[in-house]
Coordinates of C-alpha atoms in Angstrom, one line a residue:
X1 CA 0.0 0.0 0.0
X2 CA 1.4 3.4 -1.0
X3 CA 2.0 6.2 1.4
X4 CA -0.8 8.3 0.1
X5 CA -3.4 5.6 0.8
X6 CA -2.0 5.1 4.3
X7 CA -2.1 8.8 5.1
X8 CA -5.7 8.9 3.8
X9 CA -6.8 6.0 6.0
X10 CA -5.0 7.6 9.0
X11 CA -6.9 10.8 8.4
X12 CA -10.2 9.1 8.2
X13 CA -9.5 7.0 11.3
X14 CA -8.6 10.2 13.1
X15 CA -11.8 11.9 12.0
X16 CA -13.8 9.0 13.3
X17 CA -12.0 9.3 16.6
X18 CA -12.6 13.0 16.8
X19 CA -16.3 12.6 15.9
X20 CA -16.7 9.9 18.5
X21 CA -15.0 12.0 21.1
X22 CA -17.3 14.9 20.4
X23 CA -20.4 12.6 20.4
X24 CA -19.5 11.4 23.9
X25 CA -18.7 14.8 25.1
X26 CA -22.0 16.4 23.9
X27 CA -24.4 13.5 24.2
X28 CA -23.2 11.2 26.9
X29 CA -21.5 13.2 29.6
X30 CA -24.5 15.4 30.5
X31 CA -26.6 12.3 31.3
X32 CA -24.1 10.9 33.8
X33 CA -24.3 11.5 37.6
X34 CA -22.1 14.3 38.9
X35 CA -19.6 11.9 40.6
X36 CA -19.0 10.1 37.3
X37 CA -18.8 13.3 35.3
X38 CA -16.0 14.9 37.3
X39 CA -13.8 11.8 36.8
X40 CA -13.8 12.6 33.1
X41 CA -12.0 15.9 33.6
X42 CA -8.8 13.9 33.7
X43 CA -9.3 12.6 30.1
X44 CA -7.9 15.7 28.4
X45 CA -7.7 19.5 28.7
X46 CA -10.7 20.1 26.4
X47 CA -12.9 17.9 28.5
X48 CA -11.7 19.5 31.7
X49 CA -12.7 22.9 30.4
X50 CA -16.0 21.6 29.1
X51 CA -17.1 19.9 32.3
X52 CA -16.0 22.9 34.4
X53 CA -18.1 25.4 32.4
X54 CA -21.4 26.7 33.9
X55 CA -23.2 25.8 30.7
X56 CA -22.3 22.1 31.1
X57 CA -23.5 22.1 34.7
X58 CA -26.8 23.5 33.4
X59 CA -27.1 20.9 30.7
X60 CA -26.3 18.1 33.2
X61 CA -29.0 19.3 35.6
X62 CA -31.5 19.1 32.7
X63 CA -30.4 15.7 31.4
X64 CA -29.5 13.7 34.5
X65 CA -32.8 13.2 36.5
X66 CA -32.7 9.6 37.6
X67 CA -32.6 8.9 41.4
X68 CA -28.9 8.3 42.2
X69 CA -29.2 7.6 45.9
X70 CA -31.2 8.4 49.1
X71 CA -30.4 10.7 52.0
X72 CA -31.3 9.4 55.4
X73 CA -31.3 11.0 58.9
X74 CA -32.1 9.1 62.1
X75 CA -33.3 10.8 65.3
X76 CA -31.9 14.2 64.6
X77 CA -28.4 12.7 64.0
X78 CA -26.2 13.7 61.1
X79 CA -27.5 13.0 57.6
X80 CA -25.9 10.4 55.4
X81 CA -26.2 9.3 51.8
X82 CA -26.8 5.8 50.6
X83 CA -26.0 5.6 46.9
X84 CA -27.9 3.2 44.6
X85 CA -24.5 2.7 42.8
X86 CA -21.5 3.8 44.9
X87 CA -19.3 3.9 41.8
X88 CA -21.4 6.6 40.1
X89 CA -23.1 8.6 42.9
X90 CA -21.5 10.4 45.8
X91 CA -21.1 13.8 47.5
X92 CA -18.0 15.2 49.2
X93 CA -19.7 16.0 52.5
X94 CA -22.8 13.8 53.1
X95 CA -23.3 15.0 56.7
X96 CA -23.8 18.5 55.3
X97 CA -21.2 20.1 57.6
X98 CA -20.7 22.9 55.1
X99 CA -23.9 24.4 56.4
X100 CA -23.7 27.0 59.2
X101 CA -25.4 24.7 61.7
X102 CA -26.6 21.1 62.2
X103 CA -29.8 20.6 60.2
X104 CA -32.8 18.3 59.6
X105 CA -33.5 17.4 56.0
X106 CA -37.1 18.2 55.3
X107 CA -37.4 17.6 51.5
X108 CA -35.5 17.0 48.3
X109 CA -36.1 17.7 44.6
X110 CA -33.9 17.1 41.6
X111 CA -30.5 17.4 43.3
X112 CA -31.4 20.1 45.9
X113 CA -32.1 19.6 49.6
X114 CA -34.3 21.7 51.8
X115 CA -33.0 21.6 55.4
X116 CA -34.0 23.3 58.7
X117 CA -31.7 24.4 61.5
X118 CA -31.9 22.6 64.8
X119 CA -31.8 25.6 67.1
X120 CA -32.8 29.3 67.5
X121 CA -35.0 30.6 64.7
X122 CA -34.9 27.2 62.9
X123 CA -33.7 28.7 59.7
X124 CA -34.4 27.0 56.3
X125 CA -31.5 26.3 54.0
X126 CA -31.5 25.2 50.3
X127 CA -28.3 23.4 49.2
X128 CA -26.7 21.3 46.5
X129 CA -24.7 18.7 48.5
X130 CA -22.4 17.9 45.6
X131 CA -21.3 21.4 44.9
X132 CA -21.7 22.5 48.5
X133 CA -23.5 25.6 47.4
X134 CA -26.2 26.8 49.8
X135 CA -28.6 29.7 50.5
X136 CA -30.3 30.8 53.7
X137 CA -34.0 31.6 53.3
X138 CA -35.7 34.5 55.0
X139 CA -37.9 33.9 58.0
X140 CA -41.6 33.3 57.4
X141 CA -44.3 35.2 59.2
X142 CA -46.3 31.9 59.6
X143 CA -45.9 29.4 62.4
X144 CA -44.9 26.2 60.6
X145 CA -44.7 24.3 63.9
X146 CA -42.0 22.0 65.2
X147 CA -42.4 19.4 62.5
X148 CA -43.4 21.3 59.3
X149 CA -45.1 19.6 56.4
X150 CA -42.5 20.9 53.8
X151 CA -42.3 20.1 50.1
X152 CA -39.5 21.4 47.9
X153 CA -40.4 21.8 44.3
X154 CA -37.6 22.3 41.8
X155 CA -37.9 21.5 38.1
X156 CA -34.8 22.3 35.9
X157 CA -35.6 24.6 33.1
X158 CA -33.8 25.2 29.8
X159 CA -34.0 29.0 30.2
X160 CA -33.0 29.2 33.9
X161 CA -29.3 28.9 34.5
X162 CA -29.8 29.5 38.2
X163 CA -32.2 27.2 40.0
X164 CA -35.7 28.5 40.6
X165 CA -37.6 26.6 43.2
X166 CA -40.6 26.8 45.5
X167 CA -41.2 25.5 49.0
X168 CA -44.7 24.8 50.2
X169 CA -45.6 24.3 53.8
X170 CA -49.1 23.2 54.9
X171 CA -49.6 24.4 58.5
X172 CA -52.5 24.6 61.0
X173 CA -54.2 27.9 60.8
X174 CA -53.8 30.3 63.8
X175 CA -56.7 32.5 62.6
X176 CA -59.3 29.8 62.0
X177 CA -59.9 26.8 64.2
X178 CA -59.6 23.4 62.6
X179 CA -58.2 24.6 59.2
X180 CA -55.1 24.3 57.2
X181 CA -53.3 27.1 55.4
X182 CA -50.4 27.1 52.9
X183 CA -47.2 29.1 53.0
X184 CA -45.2 29.4 49.8
X185 CA -41.6 30.5 49.3
X186 CA -40.5 31.5 45.8
X187 CA -36.8 31.8 45.0
X188 CA -37.7 34.2 42.2
X189 CA -39.5 36.6 44.6
X190 CA -37.1 35.8 47.5
X191 CA -40.0 35.8 50.0
X192 CA -42.7 33.8 51.7
X193 CA -46.4 34.4 51.0
X194 CA -49.4 32.8 52.6
X195 CA -51.9 31.5 49.9
X196 CA -55.5 32.8 49.9
X197 CA -56.8 29.2 50.1
X198 CA -57.9 27.8 53.4
X199 CA -58.8 24.1 53.7
X200 CA -61.3 23.8 56.5
X201 CA -61.7 20.6 58.6
X202 CA -60.2 18.9 61.6
X203 CA -57.3 16.8 60.2
X204 CA -53.7 16.0 61.0
X205 CA -51.2 16.1 58.1
X206 CA -48.4 13.5 58.2
X207 CA -45.5 16.0 57.8
X208 CA -43.0 13.7 55.9
X209 CA -45.6 12.4 53.4
X210 CA -45.5 15.3 50.9
X211 CA -44.8 14.8 47.2
X212 CA -45.3 17.0 44.1
X213 CA -46.7 15.9 40.8
X214 CA -47.2 18.3 37.9
X215 CA -47.5 21.4 40.1
X216 CA -49.8 19.8 42.6
X217 CA -48.6 19.0 46.2
X218 CA -50.1 16.0 48.0
X219 CA -49.9 15.1 51.7
X220 CA -51.3 12.1 53.5
X221 CA -53.5 13.0 56.5
X222 CA -55.1 10.8 59.2
X223 CA -58.3 10.6 57.1
X224 CA -57.5 11.2 53.5
X225 CA -55.1 12.9 51.0
X226 CA -54.8 16.6 50.9
X227 CA -54.0 18.1 47.5
X228 CA -52.9 21.7 46.8
X229 CA -52.7 23.1 43.2
X230 CA -49.9 25.7 43.1
X231 CA -51.1 27.3 39.9
X232 CA -54.8 27.7 40.9
X233 CA -54.0 28.0 44.7
X234 CA -56.9 25.6 45.4
X235 CA -57.0 22.6 47.7
X236 CA -58.9 19.4 47.4
X237 CA -59.4 16.3 49.6
X238 CA -59.0 12.9 47.8
X239 CA -60.5 9.7 49.1
X240 CA -58.1 7.1 50.4
X241 CA -59.4 3.9 52.0
X242 CA -56.0 3.1 53.5
X243 CA -54.4 6.0 55.3
X244 CA -51.4 3.8 56.1
X245 CA -50.2 3.8 52.5
X246 CA -47.3 5.8 51.0
X247 CA -47.4 8.5 48.4
X248 CA -45.0 8.7 45.5
X249 CA -44.8 9.3 41.8
X250 CA -45.0 6.9 38.9
X251 CA -45.4 7.5 35.2
X252 CA -45.9 11.2 35.8
X253 CA -48.9 10.6 38.1
X254 CA -49.5 10.4 41.8
X255 CA -48.9 6.9 43.1
X256 CA -50.3 5.4 46.3
X257 CA -48.5 2.4 47.6
X258 CA -50.3 -0.3 49.7
X259 CA -48.5 -3.2 51.2
X260 CA -50.0 -6.6 52.1
X261 CA -47.4 -9.1 53.5
X262 CA -44.6 -9.3 50.9
X263 CA -46.8 -7.9 48.1
X264 CA -46.4 -4.2 47.2
X265 CA -49.3 -2.7 45.1
X266 CA -48.9 0.5 43.2
X267 CA -52.1 2.4 42.5
X268 CA -52.2 5.4 40.2
X269 CA -54.5 8.4 40.6
X270 CA -56.8 8.1 37.6
X271 CA -59.6 10.5 38.3
X272 CA -59.8 13.2 41.0
X273 CA -63.5 13.8 40.5
X274 CA -64.8 10.2 40.9
X275 CA -66.6 11.2 44.1
X276 CA -68.8 13.6 42.1
X277 CA -69.8 11.0 39.5
X278 CA -73.4 9.9 39.2
X279 CA -74.6 6.8 41.2
X280 CA -73.5 3.5 39.6
X281 CA -70.6 5.1 37.7
X282 CA -67.7 2.6 37.1
X283 CA -65.1 5.3 37.1
X284 CA -62.6 4.8 39.9
X285 CA -60.3 7.3 41.5
X286 CA -57.4 4.9 41.7
X287 CA -56.3 2.3 39.1
X288 CA -53.9 -0.6 39.8
X289 CA -50.7 0.0 38.0
X290 CA -48.2 -2.6 39.1
X291 CA -47.6 -5.3 41.7
X292 CA -44.1 -5.7 43.1
X293 CA -42.6 -8.7 44.9
X294 CA -38.9 -8.3 46.0
X295 CA -36.5 -11.0 45.1
X296 CA -36.6 -13.6 47.9
X297 CA -33.0 -14.6 47.2
X298 CA -32.0 -11.1 48.1
X299 CA -34.3 -10.3 51.0
X300 CA -34.7 -13.8 52.3
X301 CA -37.8 -15.6 53.2
X302 CA -39.4 -12.9 55.4
X303 CA -43.0 -13.2 56.4
X304 CA -43.3 -9.7 58.0
X305 CA -44.6 -6.7 56.1
X306 CA -42.5 -4.4 54.0
X307 CA -42.5 -0.6 54.6
X308 CA -42.0 1.5 51.5
X309 CA -39.7 4.6 51.9
X310 CA -39.7 6.0 48.3
X311 CA -41.1 5.3 44.9
X312 CA -40.7 6.9 41.5
X313 CA -40.7 5.8 37.9
X314 CA -37.1 4.5 38.2
X315 CA -36.8 2.8 41.6
X316 CA -38.6 1.9 44.8
X317 CA -36.9 1.8 48.2
X318 CA -38.3 -0.5 50.9
X319 CA -37.5 -1.8 54.3
X320 CA -37.8 -5.3 55.4
X321 CA -36.4 -7.2 58.4
X322 CA -34.3 -4.2 59.5
X323 CA -32.6 -3.9 56.1
X324 CA -33.1 -1.5 53.2
X325 CA -33.5 -2.5 49.6
X326 CA -34.0 -0.9 46.2
X327 CA -36.1 -2.3 43.3
X328 CA -35.4 -1.2 39.8
X329 CA -38.6 -1.0 37.7
X330 CA -36.7 -1.4 34.4
X331 CA -34.6 -4.4 35.2
X332 CA -36.9 -5.8 38.0
X333 CA -33.7 -6.2 40.0
X334 CA -33.7 -6.1 43.8
X335 CA -30.6 -4.8 45.5
X336 CA -29.5 -4.6 49.1
X337 CA -28.6 -1.0 50.2
X338 CA -28.1 -0.8 53.9
X339 CA -28.5 -2.5 57.3
X340 CA -28.7 0.9 59.1
X341 CA -31.4 0.6 61.8
X342 CA -34.1 3.1 62.5
X343 CA -34.7 4.3 58.9
X344 CA -38.3 5.5 58.6
X345 CA -38.0 8.1 55.9
X346 CA -35.6 8.8 53.1
X347 CA -35.1 11.7 50.7
X348 CA -34.5 10.7 47.0
X349 CA -31.4 12.4 45.6
X350 CA -30.3 13.1 42.0
X351 CA -26.5 13.6 41.7
X352 CA -26.7 16.9 40.0
X353 CA -24.4 19.9 39.2
X354 CA -27.3 22.3 39.4
X355 CA -26.1 25.8 40.4
X356 CA -27.6 27.9 43.2

């Protein structure tokens, strides 16, 4: 083979390599968890600059949205992170010691945590545990109580390079007996505002039960499910025959999880107005979506009930026999996560580079 052909083949091979490198850089890296991404800074100078750029952090927060791990906190102790995959998910300071004071985690959303200080004014903080960026929120005029029913709502947006988020707190009204009001913090406005809506009725909200789905916040109560539409600022009570269930999200809808023995049943909210239908209507508020049984070879032959800690379209986290497991809905694989005792609540975490 003459030298001209060899040079031509070498040039074409080099072009393929360059094109593949660019494809990976533009179409693969933004979808990886933050811990995996930062490792690729060592590949070359170009990738180091690419990954360190604010635009890349913005694109990664838009593209990487799968649950990477769970934060747990037991009896006001230090927080800790349990990664779903330790090789790809992690944070430099899982106990959140970079915050000005010890905190309780109250809610999480797409890579951000909402925390509350232990002492004094019990200040709220928003932070990204991977970048260790944080912000202190102004004090609200409302009395949220000692155990506030807080939900953090953050949806990454293509047009917002700095995270815009809202915090919603359902609290017992001090002006009206047996009523619930809603306090809303907007990062865009930088202030709290009590909504006009008041939900009357004697009920107790389970403070750690809140989830958000398509702009609506849901909490379990001792009698039913309380819904609050952020856009309309309207509340609604949804019927729930089992108030011991767990709320989550699945396929973009509210999901109620019921457990019977070792069988976990996922029910999807199908119609919020079924209680107003005419007599004899076959339309149901809830529809059965999926039944889950964890792999007995992983969890063992356990007769006692499971307790579900988290569920979304990617994974479910459940406790059984003092051990914590994850279930992947795509692969149907059960995985052991932790034998930490006393876990009753977890906060899903996306390993994101989102900027505050």
